[in-house]
Amino acid sequence: MAQEMTMWGDDIIAARNDGYSLSWLEQLSERQDRSDIDVESLPELSDNLTGRLHGAIPRPGLPQVGAYAFRTKQEVWGYNLRKLFEEAVSRQWSSATDVPWHTLEALPDDIERAECQLATFFTEVEFVAADVPGRFISSMSPDYDETRQFLLTQVMDESRHMDVFRKRALANGGGLMRRVDTTTGVVGGRTDDARDFIEMSSRLHILGEGGVLTLFRLGELMAYNDAEKTIYRRAAQDEARHVAFGILHLKYLGEACPERREEVHTYLDEAEVRQATGAGGENPAGSNALTSEALAVLLGGGKDKVDEGYNILMAIRKRQAKEYFQRLKSCGFDDRIHNGRVNPALLAAVKDS
Ligand SMILES: [Fe+2]
Ligand SMILES: [Fe+2]
């Protein structure tokens, strides 16, 4: 940097002669190269209340614009979030141009209605998946900008998911159908009610989105054309990133802050009950009548083949449980599997799969 300053010397003198101070430029020569700003330099406790980006030079006398609720690295940060952000940026897609809508053809009424009911449900839950993490972004210290930036990409992804499922409901003559009740039958706290970031991320990223990811990955089983296959495939890529965020965050928290592990286990206790029973309607493959019947019609191939559809649905639930167990292992919370704390219905599903 000092070398650059020498190279710029004549320009600076000329600019000063024109009346510019350029004192801010001199500050650069006093600092080390910006590549030194890395994870190690992130503060464990952030006292940054002025909206200053981590690594920027502080200025005295600024108003304290941010009453940030989340100011510790251990509750906010996660491994490899910069890479995850870059991937999110490079994998954006468009519901208007990347989905082969021309492959939609008229479907039998029962199939079309089931598809539209499922699409209505996804449109609703994608709102939650955007709104809820979105609430936390401005509550975090800007010292942890990697987390903030990743969550912003999640909001964009979920916005696209809302859009694409709404378009599917409207595109083939069916239209939006019934709202799924996600407020009754809830065990413990809902994702929507979480006030703490770790609470929210455990419920949303690890359980809620994890279950949806399994379903999207199996989209070929319930798709009737290339447009639907593309929607599930593209949405699955995005959901995989959101779930990866939850894992990388929880893994770091579990290692950096073992005293909060029990708290996380309690969130998982509650969320597992919802996953296993379908209470609260968060798991579309759960026992919620509206979504499970729609899925059974799609998977079986018609309303006269729902029994066959339910058999496939049972296999999907087992797959959901199995992939959840893998996530627990990845984030270092699989002790609950080995010490008998994990939900018995999920354990039975995994043993049976
Ligand atoms: Fe989504
Ligand atoms: Fe998501």
Short mmCIF file of N, CA and C in Angstrom, two decimals, residues 59-186:
data_model
loop_
_atom_site.label_atom_id
_atom_site.label_comp_id
_atom_site.label_asym_id
_atom_site.label_seq_id
_atom_site.Cartn_x
_atom_site.Cartn_y
_atom_site.Cartn_z
N ARG A 59 -14.84 5.88 13.07
CA ARG A 59 -14.83 7.34 13.18
C ARG A 59 -15.53 7.72 14.46
N PRO A 60 -14.95 8.61 15.23
CA PRO A 60 -15.62 9.04 16.46
C PRO A 60 -16.78 9.98 16.13
N GLY A 61 -17.68 10.09 17.08
CA GLY A 61 -18.74 11.09 16.95
C GLY A 61 -19.93 10.66 16.12
N LEU A 62 -19.98 9.37 15.75
CA LEU A 62 -21.12 8.93 14.94
C LEU A 62 -22.28 8.48 15.83
N PRO A 63 -23.51 8.67 15.39
CA PRO A 63 -24.65 8.17 16.18
C PRO A 63 -24.65 6.64 16.22
N GLN A 64 -25.16 6.10 17.32
CA GLN A 64 -25.21 4.64 17.47
C GLN A 64 -26.52 4.15 16.83
N VAL A 65 -26.45 3.92 15.54
CA VAL A 65 -27.66 3.64 14.77
C VAL A 65 -28.22 2.24 14.99
N GLY A 66 -27.37 1.31 15.45
CA GLY A 66 -27.84 -0.07 15.53
C GLY A 66 -27.92 -0.58 16.96
N ALA A 67 -29.12 -0.82 17.43
CA ALA A 67 -29.27 -1.46 18.76
C ALA A 67 -29.32 -2.96 18.51
N TYR A 68 -28.14 -3.51 18.14
CA TYR A 68 -28.12 -4.90 17.68
C TYR A 68 -28.35 -5.88 18.82
N ALA A 69 -29.32 -6.74 18.65
CA ALA A 69 -29.62 -7.73 19.68
C ALA A 69 -28.59 -8.86 19.68
N PHE A 70 -28.01 -9.15 18.50
CA PHE A 70 -27.09 -10.29 18.39
C PHE A 70 -25.69 -9.76 18.13
N ARG A 71 -24.88 -9.79 19.17
CA ARG A 71 -23.57 -9.14 19.10
C ARG A 71 -22.42 -10.06 19.47
N THR A 72 -22.68 -11.38 19.55
CA THR A 72 -21.56 -12.28 19.83
C THR A 72 -21.31 -13.19 18.63
N LYS A 73 -20.04 -13.45 18.39
CA LYS A 73 -19.66 -14.27 17.24
C LYS A 73 -20.27 -15.67 17.36
N GLN A 74 -20.25 -16.20 18.59
CA GLN A 74 -20.67 -17.59 18.74
C GLN A 74 -22.14 -17.81 18.39
N GLU A 75 -22.98 -16.81 18.55
CA GLU A 75 -24.40 -17.03 18.26
C GLU A 75 -24.77 -16.71 16.82
N VAL A 76 -23.87 -16.04 16.11
CA VAL A 76 -24.21 -15.57 14.77
C VAL A 76 -23.38 -16.22 13.67
N TRP A 77 -22.11 -16.42 13.94
CA TRP A 77 -21.18 -16.80 12.88
C TRP A 77 -21.28 -18.29 12.54
N GLY A 78 -20.69 -18.70 11.40
CA GLY A 78 -20.63 -20.11 11.02
C GLY A 78 -19.44 -20.33 10.10
N TYR A 79 -19.07 -21.60 9.90
CA TYR A 79 -17.93 -21.91 9.03
C TYR A 79 -18.28 -21.68 7.56
N ASN A 80 -17.28 -21.24 6.79
CA ASN A 80 -17.37 -21.20 5.31
C ASN A 80 -18.55 -20.40 4.75
N LEU A 81 -19.01 -19.41 5.46
CA LEU A 81 -20.19 -18.69 4.98
C LEU A 81 -19.89 -17.84 3.75
N ARG A 82 -18.64 -17.40 3.61
CA ARG A 82 -18.31 -16.59 2.43
C ARG A 82 -18.49 -17.45 1.16
N LYS A 83 -18.02 -18.70 1.22
CA LYS A 83 -18.17 -19.60 0.06
C LYS A 83 -19.64 -19.85 -0.24
N LEU A 84 -20.40 -20.03 0.82
CA LEU A 84 -21.83 -20.30 0.64
C LEU A 84 -22.52 -19.10 -0.01
N PHE A 85 -22.10 -17.92 0.40
CA PHE A 85 -22.66 -16.69 -0.19
C PHE A 85 -22.31 -16.62 -1.68
N GLU A 86 -21.04 -16.90 -2.00
CA GLU A 86 -20.61 -16.83 -3.41
C GLU A 86 -21.41 -17.83 -4.25
N GLU A 87 -21.64 -19.01 -3.68
CA GLU A 87 -22.42 -20.00 -4.42
C GLU A 87 -23.84 -19.49 -4.65
N ALA A 88 -24.40 -18.88 -3.62
CA ALA A 88 -25.78 -18.36 -3.74
C ALA A 88 -25.85 -17.32 -4.85
N VAL A 89 -24.86 -16.45 -4.89
CA VAL A 89 -24.86 -15.38 -5.90
C VAL A 89 -24.74 -15.97 -7.30
N SER A 90 -23.90 -17.01 -7.44
CA SER A 90 -23.66 -17.54 -8.79
C SER A 90 -24.77 -18.48 -9.25
N ARG A 91 -25.67 -18.86 -8.35
CA ARG A 91 -26.71 -19.83 -8.75
C ARG A 91 -28.12 -19.26 -8.72
N GLN A 92 -28.23 -17.96 -8.87
CA GLN A 92 -29.56 -17.37 -8.95
C GLN A 92 -30.23 -17.81 -10.26
N TRP A 93 -31.51 -17.93 -10.25
CA TRP A 93 -32.23 -18.34 -11.46
C TRP A 93 -33.56 -17.59 -11.52
N SER A 94 -34.23 -17.75 -12.64
CA SER A 94 -35.45 -16.97 -12.85
C SER A 94 -36.63 -17.89 -13.12
N SER A 95 -37.71 -17.66 -12.42
CA SER A 95 -38.90 -18.48 -12.66
C SER A 95 -39.49 -18.19 -14.04
N ALA A 96 -39.17 -17.03 -14.58
CA ALA A 96 -39.73 -16.66 -15.88
C ALA A 96 -38.97 -17.31 -17.04
N THR A 97 -37.64 -17.43 -16.90
CA THR A 97 -36.87 -17.89 -18.06
C THR A 97 -36.19 -19.25 -17.89
N ASP A 98 -36.08 -19.75 -16.67
CA ASP A 98 -35.36 -21.01 -16.46
C ASP A 98 -36.28 -22.22 -16.28
N VAL A 99 -37.57 -22.00 -16.29
CA VAL A 99 -38.52 -23.12 -16.14
C VAL A 99 -39.22 -23.34 -17.49
N PRO A 100 -39.13 -24.57 -18.03
CA PRO A 100 -39.76 -24.82 -19.35
C PRO A 100 -41.28 -24.94 -19.23
N TRP A 101 -41.92 -23.79 -19.06
CA TRP A 101 -43.38 -23.78 -18.83
C TRP A 101 -44.15 -24.41 -19.99
N HIS A 102 -43.54 -24.39 -21.19
CA HIS A 102 -44.25 -24.93 -22.36
C HIS A 102 -44.49 -26.44 -22.24
N THR A 103 -43.80 -27.10 -21.30
CA THR A 103 -44.00 -28.55 -21.15
C THR A 103 -45.24 -28.89 -20.31
N LEU A 104 -45.88 -27.85 -19.74
CA LEU A 104 -47.13 -28.11 -19.01
C LEU A 104 -48.21 -28.52 -20.00
N GLU A 105 -48.90 -29.60 -19.64
CA GLU A 105 -50.04 -30.02 -20.47
C GLU A 105 -51.22 -30.25 -19.56
N ALA A 106 -52.40 -30.26 -20.13
CA ALA A 106 -53.60 -30.48 -19.30
C ALA A 106 -53.46 -31.80 -18.54
N LEU A 107 -53.78 -31.75 -17.24
CA LEU A 107 -53.68 -32.95 -16.39
C LEU A 107 -55.09 -33.34 -15.95
N PRO A 108 -55.30 -34.60 -15.58
CA PRO A 108 -56.60 -34.97 -15.01
C PRO A 108 -56.92 -34.06 -13.81
N ASP A 109 -58.19 -33.79 -13.59
CA ASP A 109 -58.60 -32.84 -12.54
C ASP A 109 -58.00 -33.14 -11.17
N ASP A 110 -58.04 -34.42 -10.77
CA ASP A 110 -57.55 -34.75 -9.43
C ASP A 110 -56.05 -34.47 -9.29
N ILE A 111 -55.30 -34.74 -10.36
CA ILE A 111 -53.86 -34.50 -10.33
C ILE A 111 -53.59 -32.99 -10.29
N GLU A 112 -54.29 -32.25 -11.15
CA GLU A 112 -54.07 -30.80 -11.21
C GLU A 112 -54.43 -30.16 -9.87
N ARG A 113 -55.52 -30.58 -9.27
CA ARG A 113 -55.91 -29.99 -7.98
C ARG A 113 -54.91 -30.33 -6.88
N ALA A 114 -54.44 -31.56 -6.90
CA ALA A 114 -53.43 -31.95 -5.90
C ALA A 114 -52.16 -31.12 -6.09
N GLU A 115 -51.76 -30.95 -7.33
CA GLU A 115 -50.56 -30.14 -7.63
C GLU A 115 -50.76 -28.70 -7.14
N CYS A 116 -51.96 -28.17 -7.39
CA CYS A 116 -52.23 -26.78 -7.00
C CYS A 116 -52.31 -26.64 -5.49
N GLN A 117 -52.85 -27.66 -4.81
CA GLN A 117 -52.89 -27.60 -3.34
C GLN A 117 -51.47 -27.60 -2.77
N LEU A 118 -50.64 -28.45 -3.34
CA LEU A 118 -49.25 -28.51 -2.87
C LEU A 118 -48.53 -27.19 -3.17
N ALA A 119 -48.76 -26.66 -4.36
CA ALA A 119 -48.12 -25.39 -4.75
C ALA A 119 -48.60 -24.25 -3.84
N THR A 120 -49.87 -24.28 -3.45
CA THR A 120 -50.41 -23.26 -2.54
C THR A 120 -49.69 -23.35 -1.19
N PHE A 121 -49.54 -24.58 -0.71
CA PHE A 121 -48.84 -24.78 0.56
C PHE A 121 -47.40 -24.24 0.47
N PHE A 122 -46.70 -24.59 -0.61
CA PHE A 122 -45.31 -24.14 -0.72
C PHE A 122 -45.23 -22.62 -0.82
N THR A 123 -46.18 -22.02 -1.54
CA THR A 123 -46.16 -20.55 -1.61
C THR A 123 -46.24 -19.96 -0.21
N GLU A 124 -47.11 -20.55 0.63
CA GLU A 124 -47.26 -20.06 2.02
C GLU A 124 -45.99 -20.24 2.83
N VAL A 125 -45.45 -21.44 2.81
CA VAL A 125 -44.29 -21.69 3.69
C VAL A 125 -43.04 -20.97 3.21
N GLU A 126 -42.96 -20.70 1.92
CA GLU A 126 -41.80 -19.94 1.44
C GLU A 126 -41.84 -18.52 1.98
N PHE A 127 -43.04 -17.98 2.21
CA PHE A 127 -43.16 -16.67 2.86
C PHE A 127 -42.50 -16.72 4.24
N VAL A 128 -42.81 -17.79 4.98
CA VAL A 128 -42.25 -17.93 6.33
C VAL A 128 -40.73 -18.04 6.26
N ALA A 129 -40.25 -18.84 5.30
CA ALA A 129 -38.81 -19.07 5.19
C ALA A 129 -38.06 -17.80 4.79
N ALA A 130 -38.77 -16.83 4.23
CA ALA A 130 -38.12 -15.54 3.91
C ALA A 130 -38.30 -14.56 5.07
N ASP A 131 -39.52 -14.46 5.56
CA ASP A 131 -39.84 -13.47 6.61
C ASP A 131 -39.03 -13.69 7.87
N VAL A 132 -38.97 -14.95 8.30
CA VAL A 132 -38.42 -15.23 9.62
C VAL A 132 -36.92 -14.94 9.71
N PRO A 133 -36.07 -15.52 8.82
CA PRO A 133 -34.66 -15.11 8.90
C PRO A 133 -34.48 -13.63 8.58
N GLY A 134 -35.36 -13.11 7.71
CA GLY A 134 -35.27 -11.69 7.36
C GLY A 134 -35.35 -10.77 8.57
N ARG A 135 -36.13 -11.17 9.57
CA ARG A 135 -36.28 -10.35 10.78
C ARG A 135 -34.98 -10.19 11.55
N PHE A 136 -34.09 -11.16 11.39
CA PHE A 136 -32.88 -11.16 12.21
C PHE A 136 -31.72 -10.37 11.58
N ILE A 137 -31.82 -10.12 10.28
CA ILE A 137 -30.66 -9.55 9.58
C ILE A 137 -30.23 -8.21 10.18
N SER A 138 -31.18 -7.32 10.38
CA SER A 138 -30.82 -5.99 10.89
C SER A 138 -30.58 -6.01 12.39
N SER A 139 -30.79 -7.18 13.03
CA SER A 139 -30.54 -7.29 14.48
C SER A 139 -29.13 -7.76 14.80
N MET A 140 -28.35 -8.03 13.74
CA MET A 140 -27.00 -8.58 13.96
C MET A 140 -25.96 -7.50 13.78
N SER A 141 -24.92 -7.58 14.59
CA SER A 141 -23.82 -6.63 14.43
C SER A 141 -23.24 -6.76 13.01
N PRO A 142 -22.98 -5.64 12.35
CA PRO A 142 -22.38 -5.71 11.01
C PRO A 142 -20.96 -6.26 11.02
N ASP A 143 -20.39 -6.49 12.22
CA ASP A 143 -19.09 -7.16 12.27
C ASP A 143 -19.20 -8.57 11.68
N TYR A 144 -20.40 -9.14 11.72
CA TYR A 144 -20.59 -10.50 11.20
C TYR A 144 -21.34 -10.43 9.86
N ASP A 145 -20.77 -9.69 8.95
CA ASP A 145 -21.45 -9.41 7.69
C ASP A 145 -21.63 -10.65 6.83
N GLU A 146 -20.78 -11.70 7.03
CA GLU A 146 -20.95 -12.91 6.22
C GLU A 146 -22.33 -13.53 6.46
N THR A 147 -22.72 -13.55 7.74
CA THR A 147 -24.02 -14.12 8.08
C THR A 147 -25.14 -13.26 7.51
N ARG A 148 -25.00 -11.96 7.69
CA ARG A 148 -26.02 -11.05 7.15
C ARG A 148 -26.18 -11.24 5.64
N GLN A 149 -25.05 -11.28 4.95
CA GLN A 149 -25.12 -11.40 3.49
C GLN A 149 -25.72 -12.73 3.06
N PHE A 150 -25.36 -13.81 3.76
CA PHE A 150 -25.94 -15.09 3.38
C PHE A 150 -27.46 -15.06 3.57
N LEU A 151 -27.91 -14.52 4.71
CA LEU A 151 -29.35 -14.50 4.98
C LEU A 151 -30.09 -13.65 3.94
N LEU A 152 -29.43 -12.61 3.47
CA LEU A 152 -30.05 -11.81 2.41
C LEU A 152 -30.26 -12.64 1.15
N THR A 153 -29.28 -13.52 0.85
CA THR A 153 -29.47 -14.38 -0.33
C THR A 153 -30.61 -15.37 -0.08
N GLN A 154 -30.75 -15.81 1.18
CA GLN A 154 -31.86 -16.73 1.46
C GLN A 154 -33.20 -16.04 1.22
N VAL A 155 -33.31 -14.79 1.66
CA VAL A 155 -34.57 -14.07 1.45
C VAL A 155 -34.87 -13.98 -0.05
N MET A 156 -33.84 -13.71 -0.84
CA MET A 156 -34.04 -13.64 -2.30
C MET A 156 -34.46 -15.00 -2.85
N ASP A 157 -33.78 -16.07 -2.39
CA ASP A 157 -34.13 -17.43 -2.87
C ASP A 157 -35.59 -17.75 -2.54
N GLU A 158 -35.98 -17.45 -1.31
CA GLU A 158 -37.35 -17.81 -0.89
C GLU A 158 -38.38 -16.97 -1.66
N SER A 159 -38.00 -15.75 -1.97
CA SER A 159 -38.89 -14.91 -2.76
C SER A 159 -39.13 -15.55 -4.13
N ARG A 160 -38.05 -16.10 -4.69
CA ARG A 160 -38.19 -16.78 -5.99
C ARG A 160 -39.04 -18.04 -5.85
N HIS A 161 -38.88 -18.75 -4.72
CA HIS A 161 -39.70 -19.96 -4.51
C HIS A 161 -41.18 -19.62 -4.40
N MET A 162 -41.49 -18.57 -3.64
CA MET A 162 -42.90 -18.13 -3.56
C MET A 162 -43.45 -17.90 -4.95
N ASP A 163 -42.65 -17.18 -5.73
CA ASP A 163 -43.06 -16.78 -7.06
C ASP A 163 -43.29 -18.00 -7.97
N VAL A 164 -42.36 -18.95 -7.91
CA VAL A 164 -42.45 -20.07 -8.86
C VAL A 164 -43.61 -21.01 -8.49
N PHE A 165 -43.86 -21.20 -7.21
CA PHE A 165 -44.97 -22.09 -6.83
C PHE A 165 -46.32 -21.41 -7.09
N ARG A 166 -46.37 -20.11 -6.88
CA ARG A 166 -47.61 -19.38 -7.18
C ARG A 166 -47.88 -19.46 -8.69
N LYS A 167 -46.81 -19.29 -9.47
CA LYS A 167 -46.98 -19.37 -10.93
C LYS A 167 -47.48 -20.76 -11.34
N ARG A 168 -46.91 -21.80 -10.70
CA ARG A 168 -47.35 -23.16 -11.05
C ARG A 168 -48.83 -23.36 -10.73
N ALA A 169 -49.27 -22.82 -9.59
CA ALA A 169 -50.68 -22.98 -9.22
C ALA A 169 -51.59 -22.31 -10.25
N LEU A 170 -51.12 -21.22 -10.81
CA LEU A 170 -51.97 -20.43 -11.72
C LEU A 170 -51.80 -20.83 -13.19
N ALA A 171 -50.74 -21.60 -13.50
CA ALA A 171 -50.35 -21.76 -14.91
C ALA A 171 -51.15 -22.79 -15.71
N ASN A 172 -51.84 -23.70 -15.02
CA ASN A 172 -52.40 -24.82 -15.78
C ASN A 172 -53.90 -25.02 -15.51
N GLY A 173 -54.54 -23.93 -15.13
CA GLY A 173 -56.00 -23.98 -15.00
C GLY A 173 -56.53 -24.27 -13.62
N GLY A 174 -55.66 -24.63 -12.66
CA GLY A 174 -56.15 -24.98 -11.32
C GLY A 174 -56.34 -23.78 -10.41
N GLY A 175 -55.29 -23.02 -10.23
CA GLY A 175 -55.35 -21.84 -9.36
C GLY A 175 -54.97 -22.15 -7.93
N LEU A 176 -54.85 -21.10 -7.13
CA LEU A 176 -54.50 -21.27 -5.72
C LEU A 176 -55.64 -21.96 -4.99
N MET A 177 -55.29 -22.84 -4.07
CA MET A 177 -56.32 -23.59 -3.34
C MET A 177 -56.31 -23.23 -1.87
N ARG A 178 -56.60 -24.19 -0.99
CA ARG A 178 -56.82 -23.84 0.42
C ARG A 178 -55.55 -23.53 1.19
N ARG A 179 -55.68 -22.55 2.07
CA ARG A 179 -54.58 -22.25 2.98
C ARG A 179 -54.42 -23.43 3.94
N VAL A 180 -53.17 -23.80 4.19
CA VAL A 180 -52.91 -24.87 5.15
C VAL A 180 -52.79 -24.25 6.53
N ASP A 181 -53.46 -24.83 7.52
CA ASP A 181 -53.42 -24.28 8.87
C ASP A 181 -52.11 -24.70 9.55
N THR A 182 -51.26 -23.73 9.77
CA THR A 182 -49.98 -24.04 10.43
C THR A 182 -49.96 -23.51 11.86
N THR A 183 -51.15 -23.18 12.38
CA THR A 183 -51.19 -22.58 13.72
C THR A 183 -51.71 -23.52 14.80
N THR A 184 -52.44 -24.55 14.40
CA THR A 184 -52.98 -25.46 15.42
C THR A 184 -52.15 -26.73 15.50
N GLY A 185 -52.30 -27.40 16.62
CA GLY A 185 -51.58 -28.66 16.80
C GLY A 185 -50.09 -28.47 16.96
N VAL A 186 -49.68 -27.24 17.30
CA VAL A 186 -48.25 -26.97 17.41
C VAL A 186 -47.72 -27.46 18.75
#
